[in-house]
Coordinates of C-alpha atoms and ligand atoms in Angstrom, one line a residue:
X78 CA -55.6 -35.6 -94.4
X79 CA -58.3 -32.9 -93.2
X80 CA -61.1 -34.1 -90.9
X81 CA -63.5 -33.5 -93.7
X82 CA -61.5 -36.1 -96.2
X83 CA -61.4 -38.4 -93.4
X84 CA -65.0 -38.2 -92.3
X85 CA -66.1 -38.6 -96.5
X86 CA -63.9 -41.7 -96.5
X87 CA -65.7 -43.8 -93.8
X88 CA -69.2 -41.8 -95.9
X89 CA -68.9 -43.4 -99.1
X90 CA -68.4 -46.7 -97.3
X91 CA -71.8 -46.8 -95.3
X92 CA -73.4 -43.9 -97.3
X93 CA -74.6 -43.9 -100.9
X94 CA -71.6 -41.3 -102.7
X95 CA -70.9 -40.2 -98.7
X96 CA -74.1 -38.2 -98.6
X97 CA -77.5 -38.2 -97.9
X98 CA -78.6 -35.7 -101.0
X99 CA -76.4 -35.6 -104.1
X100 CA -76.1 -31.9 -103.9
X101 CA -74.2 -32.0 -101.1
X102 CA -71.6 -33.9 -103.1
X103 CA -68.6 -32.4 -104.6
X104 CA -69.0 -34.6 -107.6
X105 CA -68.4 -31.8 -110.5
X106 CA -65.1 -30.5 -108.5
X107 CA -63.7 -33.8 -107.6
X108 CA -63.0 -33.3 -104.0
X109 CA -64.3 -34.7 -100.7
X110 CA -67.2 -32.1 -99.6
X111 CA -66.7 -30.1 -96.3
X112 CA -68.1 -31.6 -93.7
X113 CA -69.7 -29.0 -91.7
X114 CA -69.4 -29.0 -87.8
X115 CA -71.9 -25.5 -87.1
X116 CA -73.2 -22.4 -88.1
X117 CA -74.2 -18.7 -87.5
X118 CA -75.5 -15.7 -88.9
X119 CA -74.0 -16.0 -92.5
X120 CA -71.0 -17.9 -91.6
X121 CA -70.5 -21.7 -91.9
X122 CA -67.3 -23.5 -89.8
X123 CA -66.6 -27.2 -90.7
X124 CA -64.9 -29.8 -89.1
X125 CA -61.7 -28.2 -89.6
X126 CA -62.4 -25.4 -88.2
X127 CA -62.4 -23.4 -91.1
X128 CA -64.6 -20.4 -91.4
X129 CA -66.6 -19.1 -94.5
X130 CA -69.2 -17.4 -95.7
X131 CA -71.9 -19.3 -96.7
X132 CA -73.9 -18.6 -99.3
X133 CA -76.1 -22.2 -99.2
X134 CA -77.8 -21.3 -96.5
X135 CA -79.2 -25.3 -96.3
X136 CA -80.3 -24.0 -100.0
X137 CA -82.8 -21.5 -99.0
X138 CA -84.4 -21.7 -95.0
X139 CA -81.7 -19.4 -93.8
X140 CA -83.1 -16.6 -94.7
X141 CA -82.3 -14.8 -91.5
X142 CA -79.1 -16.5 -91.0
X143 CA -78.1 -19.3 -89.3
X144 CA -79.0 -20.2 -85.5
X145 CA -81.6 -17.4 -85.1
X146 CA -82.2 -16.8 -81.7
X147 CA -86.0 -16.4 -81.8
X148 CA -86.3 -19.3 -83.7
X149 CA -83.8 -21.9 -82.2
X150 CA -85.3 -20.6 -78.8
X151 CA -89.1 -21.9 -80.2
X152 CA -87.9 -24.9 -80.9
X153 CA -86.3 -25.8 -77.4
X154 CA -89.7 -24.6 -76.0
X155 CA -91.4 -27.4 -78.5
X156 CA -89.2 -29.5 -77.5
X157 CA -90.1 -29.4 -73.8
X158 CA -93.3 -30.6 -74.1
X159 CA -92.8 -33.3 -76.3
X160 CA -91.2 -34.2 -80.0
X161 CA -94.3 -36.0 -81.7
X162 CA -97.7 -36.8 -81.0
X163 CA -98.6 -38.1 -84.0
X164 CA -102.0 -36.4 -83.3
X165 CA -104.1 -33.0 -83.7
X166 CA -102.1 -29.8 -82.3
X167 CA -102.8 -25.8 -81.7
X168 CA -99.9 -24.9 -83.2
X169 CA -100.7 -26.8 -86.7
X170 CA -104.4 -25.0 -86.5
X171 CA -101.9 -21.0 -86.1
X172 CA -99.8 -22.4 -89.0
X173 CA -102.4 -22.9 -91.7
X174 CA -104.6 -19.8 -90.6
X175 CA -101.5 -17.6 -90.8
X176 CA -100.7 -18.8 -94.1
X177 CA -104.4 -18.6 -95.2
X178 CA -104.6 -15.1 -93.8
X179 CA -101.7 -13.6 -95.4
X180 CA -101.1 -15.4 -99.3
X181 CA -104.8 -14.6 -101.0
X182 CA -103.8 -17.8 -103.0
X183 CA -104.4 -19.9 -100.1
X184 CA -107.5 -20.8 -99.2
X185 CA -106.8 -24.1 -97.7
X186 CA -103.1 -25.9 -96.8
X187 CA -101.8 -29.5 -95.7
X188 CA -98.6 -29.9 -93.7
X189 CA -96.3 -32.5 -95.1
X190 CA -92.4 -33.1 -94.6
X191 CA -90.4 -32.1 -97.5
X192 CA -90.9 -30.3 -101.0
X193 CA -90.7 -33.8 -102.5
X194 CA -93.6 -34.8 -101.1
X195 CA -95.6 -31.4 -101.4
X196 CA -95.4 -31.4 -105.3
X197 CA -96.2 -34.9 -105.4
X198 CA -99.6 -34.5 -103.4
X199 CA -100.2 -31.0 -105.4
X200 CA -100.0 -33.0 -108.5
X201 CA -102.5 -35.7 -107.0
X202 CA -104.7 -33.4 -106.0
X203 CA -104.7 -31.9 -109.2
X204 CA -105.2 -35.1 -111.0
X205 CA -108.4 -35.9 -109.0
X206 CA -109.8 -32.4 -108.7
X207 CA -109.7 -32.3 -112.6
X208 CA -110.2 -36.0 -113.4
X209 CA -107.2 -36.0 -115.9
X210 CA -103.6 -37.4 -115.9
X211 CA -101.5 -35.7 -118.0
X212 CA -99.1 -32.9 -116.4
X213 CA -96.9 -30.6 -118.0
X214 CA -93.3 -29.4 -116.6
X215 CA -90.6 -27.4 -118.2
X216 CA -87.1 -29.0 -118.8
X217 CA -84.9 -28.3 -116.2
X218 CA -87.1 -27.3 -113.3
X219 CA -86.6 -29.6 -110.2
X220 CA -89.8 -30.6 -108.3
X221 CA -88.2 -33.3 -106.2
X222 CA -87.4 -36.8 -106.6
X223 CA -90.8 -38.1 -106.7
X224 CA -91.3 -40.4 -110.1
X225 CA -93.4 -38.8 -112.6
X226 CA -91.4 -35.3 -112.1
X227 CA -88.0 -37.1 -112.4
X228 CA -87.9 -35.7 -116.3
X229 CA -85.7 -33.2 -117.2
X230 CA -85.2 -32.5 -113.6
X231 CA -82.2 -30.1 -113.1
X232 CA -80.4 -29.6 -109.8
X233 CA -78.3 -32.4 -108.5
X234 CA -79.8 -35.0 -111.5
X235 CA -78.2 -32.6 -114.0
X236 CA -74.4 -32.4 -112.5
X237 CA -74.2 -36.4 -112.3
X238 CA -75.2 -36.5 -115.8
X239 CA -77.9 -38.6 -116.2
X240 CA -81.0 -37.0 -117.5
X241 CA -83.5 -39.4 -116.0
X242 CA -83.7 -41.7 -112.9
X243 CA -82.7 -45.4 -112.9
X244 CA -85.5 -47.1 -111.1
X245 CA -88.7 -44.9 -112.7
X246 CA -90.3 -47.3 -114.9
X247 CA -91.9 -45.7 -118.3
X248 CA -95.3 -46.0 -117.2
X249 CA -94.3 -43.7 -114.5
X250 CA -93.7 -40.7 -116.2
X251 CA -95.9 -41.7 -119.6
X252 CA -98.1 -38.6 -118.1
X253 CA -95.3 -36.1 -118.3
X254 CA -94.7 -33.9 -121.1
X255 CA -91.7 -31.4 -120.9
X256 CA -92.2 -27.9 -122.3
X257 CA -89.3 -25.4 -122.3
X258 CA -89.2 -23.0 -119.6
X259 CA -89.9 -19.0 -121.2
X260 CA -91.8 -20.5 -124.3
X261 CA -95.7 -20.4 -124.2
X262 CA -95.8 -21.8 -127.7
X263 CA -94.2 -24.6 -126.2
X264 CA -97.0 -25.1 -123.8
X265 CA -99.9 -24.7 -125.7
X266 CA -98.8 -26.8 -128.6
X267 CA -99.1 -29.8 -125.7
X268 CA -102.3 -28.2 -124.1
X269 CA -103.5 -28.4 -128.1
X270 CA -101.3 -31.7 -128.3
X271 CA -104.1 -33.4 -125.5
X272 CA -107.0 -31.2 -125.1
X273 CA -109.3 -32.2 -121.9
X274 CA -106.1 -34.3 -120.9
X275 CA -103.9 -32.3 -118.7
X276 CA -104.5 -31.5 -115.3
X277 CA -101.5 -29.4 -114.6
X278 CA -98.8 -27.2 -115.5
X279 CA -96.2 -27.2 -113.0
X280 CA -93.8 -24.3 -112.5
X281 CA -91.0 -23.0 -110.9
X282 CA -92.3 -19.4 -111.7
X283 CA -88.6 -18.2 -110.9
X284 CA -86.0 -21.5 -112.1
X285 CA -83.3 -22.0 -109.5
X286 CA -82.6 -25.7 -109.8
X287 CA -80.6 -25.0 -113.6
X288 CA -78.9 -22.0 -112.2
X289 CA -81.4 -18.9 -111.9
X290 CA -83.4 -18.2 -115.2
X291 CA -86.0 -15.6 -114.7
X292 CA -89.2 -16.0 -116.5
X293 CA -89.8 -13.7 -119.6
X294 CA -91.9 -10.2 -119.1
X295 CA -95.6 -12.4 -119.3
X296 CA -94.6 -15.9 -119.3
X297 CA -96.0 -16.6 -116.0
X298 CA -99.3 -14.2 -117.3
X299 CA -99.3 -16.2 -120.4
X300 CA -99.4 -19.9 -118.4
X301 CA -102.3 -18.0 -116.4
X302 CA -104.0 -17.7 -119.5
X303 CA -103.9 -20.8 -120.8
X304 CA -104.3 -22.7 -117.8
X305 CA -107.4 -20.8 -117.7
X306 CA -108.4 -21.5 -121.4
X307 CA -107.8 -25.0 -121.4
X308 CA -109.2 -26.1 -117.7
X309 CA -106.0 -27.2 -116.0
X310 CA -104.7 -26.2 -112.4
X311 CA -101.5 -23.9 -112.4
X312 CA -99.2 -24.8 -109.7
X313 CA -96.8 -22.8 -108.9
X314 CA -93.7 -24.4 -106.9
X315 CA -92.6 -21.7 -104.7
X316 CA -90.3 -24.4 -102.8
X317 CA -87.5 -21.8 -103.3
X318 CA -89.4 -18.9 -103.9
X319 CA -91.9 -18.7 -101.4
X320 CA -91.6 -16.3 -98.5
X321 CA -88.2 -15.5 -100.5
X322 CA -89.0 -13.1 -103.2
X323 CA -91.3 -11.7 -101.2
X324 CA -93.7 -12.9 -98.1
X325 CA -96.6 -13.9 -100.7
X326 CA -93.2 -15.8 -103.0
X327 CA -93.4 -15.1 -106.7
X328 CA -97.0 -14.6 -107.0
X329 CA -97.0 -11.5 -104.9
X330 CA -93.7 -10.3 -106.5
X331 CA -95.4 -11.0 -110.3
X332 CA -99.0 -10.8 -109.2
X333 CA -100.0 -13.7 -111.2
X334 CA -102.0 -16.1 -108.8
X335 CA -101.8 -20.1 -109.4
X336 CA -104.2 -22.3 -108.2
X337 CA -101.8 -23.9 -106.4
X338 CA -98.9 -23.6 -104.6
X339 CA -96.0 -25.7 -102.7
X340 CA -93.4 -24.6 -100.4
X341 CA -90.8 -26.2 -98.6
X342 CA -87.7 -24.8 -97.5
X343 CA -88.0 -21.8 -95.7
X344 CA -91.4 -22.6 -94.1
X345 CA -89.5 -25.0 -92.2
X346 CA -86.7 -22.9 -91.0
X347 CA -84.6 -25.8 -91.2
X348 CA -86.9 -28.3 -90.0
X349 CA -88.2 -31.0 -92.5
X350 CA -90.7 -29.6 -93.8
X351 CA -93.6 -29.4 -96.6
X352 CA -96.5 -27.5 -97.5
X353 CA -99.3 -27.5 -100.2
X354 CA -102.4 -25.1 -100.7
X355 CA -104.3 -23.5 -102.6
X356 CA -108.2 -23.1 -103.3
X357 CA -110.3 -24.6 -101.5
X358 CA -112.3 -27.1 -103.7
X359 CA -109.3 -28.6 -104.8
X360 CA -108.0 -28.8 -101.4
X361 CA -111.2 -30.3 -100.3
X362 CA -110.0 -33.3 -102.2
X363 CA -107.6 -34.3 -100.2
X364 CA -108.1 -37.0 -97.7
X365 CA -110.0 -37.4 -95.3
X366 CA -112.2 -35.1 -96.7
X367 CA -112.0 -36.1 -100.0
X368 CA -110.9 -39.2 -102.0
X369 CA -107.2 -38.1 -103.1
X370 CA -105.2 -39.8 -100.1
X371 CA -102.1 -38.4 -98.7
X372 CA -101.3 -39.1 -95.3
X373 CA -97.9 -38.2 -92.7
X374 CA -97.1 -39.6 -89.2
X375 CA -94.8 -36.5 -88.7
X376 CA -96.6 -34.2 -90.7
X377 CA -97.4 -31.1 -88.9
X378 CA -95.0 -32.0 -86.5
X379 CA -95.1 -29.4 -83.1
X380 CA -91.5 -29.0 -83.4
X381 CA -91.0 -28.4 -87.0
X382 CA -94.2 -25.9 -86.8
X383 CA -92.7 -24.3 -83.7
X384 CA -89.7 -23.9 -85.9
X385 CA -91.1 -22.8 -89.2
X386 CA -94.3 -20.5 -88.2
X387 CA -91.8 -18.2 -85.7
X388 CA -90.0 -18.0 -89.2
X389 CA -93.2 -17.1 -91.2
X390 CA -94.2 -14.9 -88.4
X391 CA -90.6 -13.0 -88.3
X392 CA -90.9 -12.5 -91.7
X393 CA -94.0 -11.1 -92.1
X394 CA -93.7 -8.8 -89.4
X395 CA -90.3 -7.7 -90.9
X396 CA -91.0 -6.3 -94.2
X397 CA -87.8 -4.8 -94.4
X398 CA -86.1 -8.0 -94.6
X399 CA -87.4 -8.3 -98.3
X400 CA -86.3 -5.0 -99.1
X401 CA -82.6 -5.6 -97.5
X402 CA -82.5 -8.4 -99.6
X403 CA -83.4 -7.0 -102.6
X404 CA -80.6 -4.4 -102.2
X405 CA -78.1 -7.0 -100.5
X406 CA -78.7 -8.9 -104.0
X407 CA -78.3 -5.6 -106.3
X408 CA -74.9 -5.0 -104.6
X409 CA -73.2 -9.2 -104.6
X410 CA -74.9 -9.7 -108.2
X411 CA -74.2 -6.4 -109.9
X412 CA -70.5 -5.9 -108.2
X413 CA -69.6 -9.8 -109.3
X414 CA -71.0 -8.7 -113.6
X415 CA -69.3 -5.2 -113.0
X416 CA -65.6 -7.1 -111.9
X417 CA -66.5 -9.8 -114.8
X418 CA -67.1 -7.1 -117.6
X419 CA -63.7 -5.1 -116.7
X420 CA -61.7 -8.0 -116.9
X421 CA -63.7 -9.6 -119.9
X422 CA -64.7 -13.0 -118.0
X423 CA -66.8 -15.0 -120.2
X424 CA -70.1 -15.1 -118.3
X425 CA -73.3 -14.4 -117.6
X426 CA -75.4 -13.6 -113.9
X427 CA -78.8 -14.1 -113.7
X428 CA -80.5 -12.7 -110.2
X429 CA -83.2 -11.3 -108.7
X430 CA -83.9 -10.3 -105.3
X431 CA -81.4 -12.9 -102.8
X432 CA -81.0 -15.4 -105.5
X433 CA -78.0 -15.5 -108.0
X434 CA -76.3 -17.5 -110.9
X435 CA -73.1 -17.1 -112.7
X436 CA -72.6 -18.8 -115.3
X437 CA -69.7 -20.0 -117.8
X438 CA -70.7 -19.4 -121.2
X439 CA -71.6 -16.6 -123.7
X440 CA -75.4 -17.1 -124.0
X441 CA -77.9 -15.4 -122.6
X442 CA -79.2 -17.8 -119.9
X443 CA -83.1 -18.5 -120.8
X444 CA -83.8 -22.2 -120.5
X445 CA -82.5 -25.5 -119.8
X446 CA -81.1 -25.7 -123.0
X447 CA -78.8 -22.3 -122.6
X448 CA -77.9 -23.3 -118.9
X449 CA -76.3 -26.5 -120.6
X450 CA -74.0 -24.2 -122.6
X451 CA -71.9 -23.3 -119.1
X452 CA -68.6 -24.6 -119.4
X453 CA -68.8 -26.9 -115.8
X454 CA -64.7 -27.0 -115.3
X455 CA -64.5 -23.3 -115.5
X456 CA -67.3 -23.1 -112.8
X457 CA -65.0 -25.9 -111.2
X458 CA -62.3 -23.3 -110.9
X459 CA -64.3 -20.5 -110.1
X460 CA -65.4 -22.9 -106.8
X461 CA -62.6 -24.2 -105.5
X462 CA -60.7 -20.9 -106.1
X463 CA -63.6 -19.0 -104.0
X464 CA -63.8 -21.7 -101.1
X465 CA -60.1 -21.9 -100.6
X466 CA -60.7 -18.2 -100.1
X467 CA -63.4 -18.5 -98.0
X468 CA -66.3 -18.3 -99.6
X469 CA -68.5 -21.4 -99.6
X470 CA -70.7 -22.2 -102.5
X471 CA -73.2 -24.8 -104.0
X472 CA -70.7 -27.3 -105.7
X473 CA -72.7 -27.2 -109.1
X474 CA -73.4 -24.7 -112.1
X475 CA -76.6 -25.6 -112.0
X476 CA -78.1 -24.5 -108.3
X477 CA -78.6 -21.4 -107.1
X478 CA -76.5 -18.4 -104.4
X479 CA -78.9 -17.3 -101.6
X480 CA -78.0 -14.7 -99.2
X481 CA -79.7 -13.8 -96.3
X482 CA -80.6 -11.1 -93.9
X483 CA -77.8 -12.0 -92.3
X484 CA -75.1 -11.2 -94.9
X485 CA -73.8 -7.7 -94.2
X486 CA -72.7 -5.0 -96.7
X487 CA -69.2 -6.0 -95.0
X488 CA -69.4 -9.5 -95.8
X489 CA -70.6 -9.0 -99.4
X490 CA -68.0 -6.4 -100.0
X491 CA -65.7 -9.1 -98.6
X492 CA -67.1 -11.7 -101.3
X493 CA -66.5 -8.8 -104.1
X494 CA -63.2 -8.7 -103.4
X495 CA -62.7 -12.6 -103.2
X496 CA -64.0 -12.7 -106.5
X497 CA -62.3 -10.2 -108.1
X498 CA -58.8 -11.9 -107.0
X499 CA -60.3 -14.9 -108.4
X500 CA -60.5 -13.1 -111.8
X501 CA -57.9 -11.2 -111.5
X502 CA -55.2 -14.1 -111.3
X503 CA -57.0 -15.8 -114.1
X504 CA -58.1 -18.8 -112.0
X505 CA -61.8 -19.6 -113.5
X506 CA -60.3 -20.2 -117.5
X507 CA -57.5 -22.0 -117.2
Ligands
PLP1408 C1 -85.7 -28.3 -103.2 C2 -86.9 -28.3 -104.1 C3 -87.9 -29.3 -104.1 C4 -87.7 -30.5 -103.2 O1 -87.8 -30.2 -101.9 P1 -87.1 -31.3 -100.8 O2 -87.5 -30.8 -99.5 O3 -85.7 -31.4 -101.2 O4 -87.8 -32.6 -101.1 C5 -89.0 -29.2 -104.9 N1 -89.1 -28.1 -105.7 C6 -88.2 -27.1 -105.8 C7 -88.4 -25.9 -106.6 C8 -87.0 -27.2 -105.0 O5 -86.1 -26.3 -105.1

């Protein structure tokens, strides 16, 4: 037995499934997930001492690789003075101006601890800023496990099969209406559907929680437009994308600006942590200087920010980083279709910038309901064939690759050539 199959066997005794977030399980591959011991730069060892390439990257806040120097060194400096003092600090004041200063979309920004909880106070603050209590979301776009956005969720709700949430009564998510992701008609027939009604239209403006789906030429224009026609507040959740696609997310990248936005993920750097923003009157909502309440004991927390604004601040400074992805992503995604179209593999990839998808079917991949058309045991295959080899991947068809600064032309041509033994040998159809 491995240590990894030993450690998931004393998990699922004392741990829900073994894990403490269903992605993390290798439900859809049937195998005890590999426990991982540390990490650095792109590579990922677990407890076995096995080495790969890691293309989770804790789904997203490794964008400069793991166990950055600058940043693990800010956090040991935050640590010095203190973990937690559930009180008022400089270093949360820097955070939100250098936010505020850099994303014109931003004119305001509250600290919390996860994406979960970001989206959920957007949506609040949404709610009372408009005085309506009716939100739109698109069918398979993840937004976290809060209760009114556990519909049609994507992600790790997808692979286990069940489309909704024990545990969320109906009154709960009464207030949610699902559009389809790359159809406006979709949404406006609801705006039309409850005019006056519905305070927002929540977005992933890039979908990496069904697999990647990019939005249509104008979709994100075209929610713009009627966000703005019918009075409700666009929020964007950049959880994923922001400071991905680009330092300003996906509103810099498409120039369409929401009214809102959320991030988690990378503005952590690996810490647990949140953010929403947006303009100011509807973050002027927010308690306590408004009535929408939303409160954190280790919100803003000086080691997380320590953490997460050396990130931001790397980043920024680095443009170059966005542009080495963008060409990092060119050469992994467009070498992987080029190997799949000369040996005729059934599939499509979806990417853009650092973020990649393959999936098992022959549709174009648009929306949730084309995603669902991947054939999950090939994509099985095509996982355990790759980690075996070396490379490790999100255990599901439905989440996203991410590569960071860290991955070198060496290391992607190294994945290339994984994959195309993979194909080659006839190991993802069976
Ligand atoms: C991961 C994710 C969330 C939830 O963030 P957590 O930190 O896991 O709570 C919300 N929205 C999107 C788009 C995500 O990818």
């Amino acid at each position: 037995m491995t240590r990894s199959e030993e450690l998931f066997q004393r998990a699922v005794k004392r741990i829900p499934g073994g894990v403490n977030s269903p992605v993390r399980a290798y439900g859809a591959i049937g195998e005890a997930p590999r426990f991982i011991d540390h990490a650095d730069g792109c590579h990922i060892y677990d407890a076995d001492g096995k080495e790969y390439i890691d293309y989770i990257d804790s789904w997203g806040p490794m964008i400069l690789g793991h166990n950055f120097p600058e940043i693990r060194e800010a956090v040991v400096k935050a640590c010095e003075k203190g973990l937690s003092f559930g009180c008022a600090t400089a270093v949360e004041v820097e955070m939100a101006e250098f936010i505020c200063d850099h994303l014109p979309h931003v004119e305001m920004v509250r600290m919390v601890n996860s994406g979960t909880e970001a989206v959920m106070s957007a949506v609040r603050a949404a709610r009372g800023f408009t005085g309506r209590n009716k939100i739109i979301k698109f069918a398979g776009c993840y937004h976290g496990h809060s209760d009114a956005l556990l519909v049609s969720a994507g992600s790790g709700v997808m692979t286990s099969g069940v489309p909704d949430s024990a545990g969320v009564p109906a009154g709960c998510t009464q207030d949610t209406m699902t559009a389809v992701y790359n159809d406006l008609d979709s949404v406006r027939t609801l705006l039309e559907s409850a005019p006056d009604q519905v305070a927002a239209v929540i977005v992933e403006p890039v979908a990496a929680n069904m697999g990647v789906v990019l939005p249509k030429e104008g979709f994100l224009q075209g929610l713009r437009e009627l966000c703005d026609k019918f009075g409700t507040v666009l929020i964007f959740d950049e959880v994923i994308t922001g400071f991905r696609l680009a330092f300003g997310g996906a509103a810099e990248y498409f120039g369409v600006t929401p009214d809102m936005v959320t991030y988690g993920k990378i503005i952590g750097a690996g810490m647990p942590v949140g953010a929403y923003g947006g303009r100011k009157e509807i973050m002027e909502m927010v308690s306590p200087s408004g009535p929408v309440y939303q409160a954190g004991t280790l919100s803003g927390n000086p080691v997380a920010m320590a953490a997460g604004l050396t990130q931001l601040k790397y980043l920024y400074t680095h443009p170059e980083v966005y542009t080495g992805l963008e060409k990092k992503g060119e050469k992994l995604y467009e070498g992987m279709k080029k190997i799949a179209e000369k040996a005729g593999l059934t599939c499509h990839l979806n990417h853009i910038s650092s973020l990649g998808s393959i999936f098992f079917t022959k549709e174009e991949v648009c929306d949730y309901t084309s995603a669902k058309t991947s054939d999950t045991k090939a994509f099985a295959n095509y996982f355990l064939s790759m980690l075996n080899r070396g490379v490790h991947l999100a255990p599901s068809q439905f989440e996203a690759m991410f590569l960071s600064d860290a991955h070198s032309d060496e290391v992607i041509q190294q994945t290339l050539k994984v994959f195309e033994e993979v194909v080659a040998k006839g190991e993802i159809y069976e």
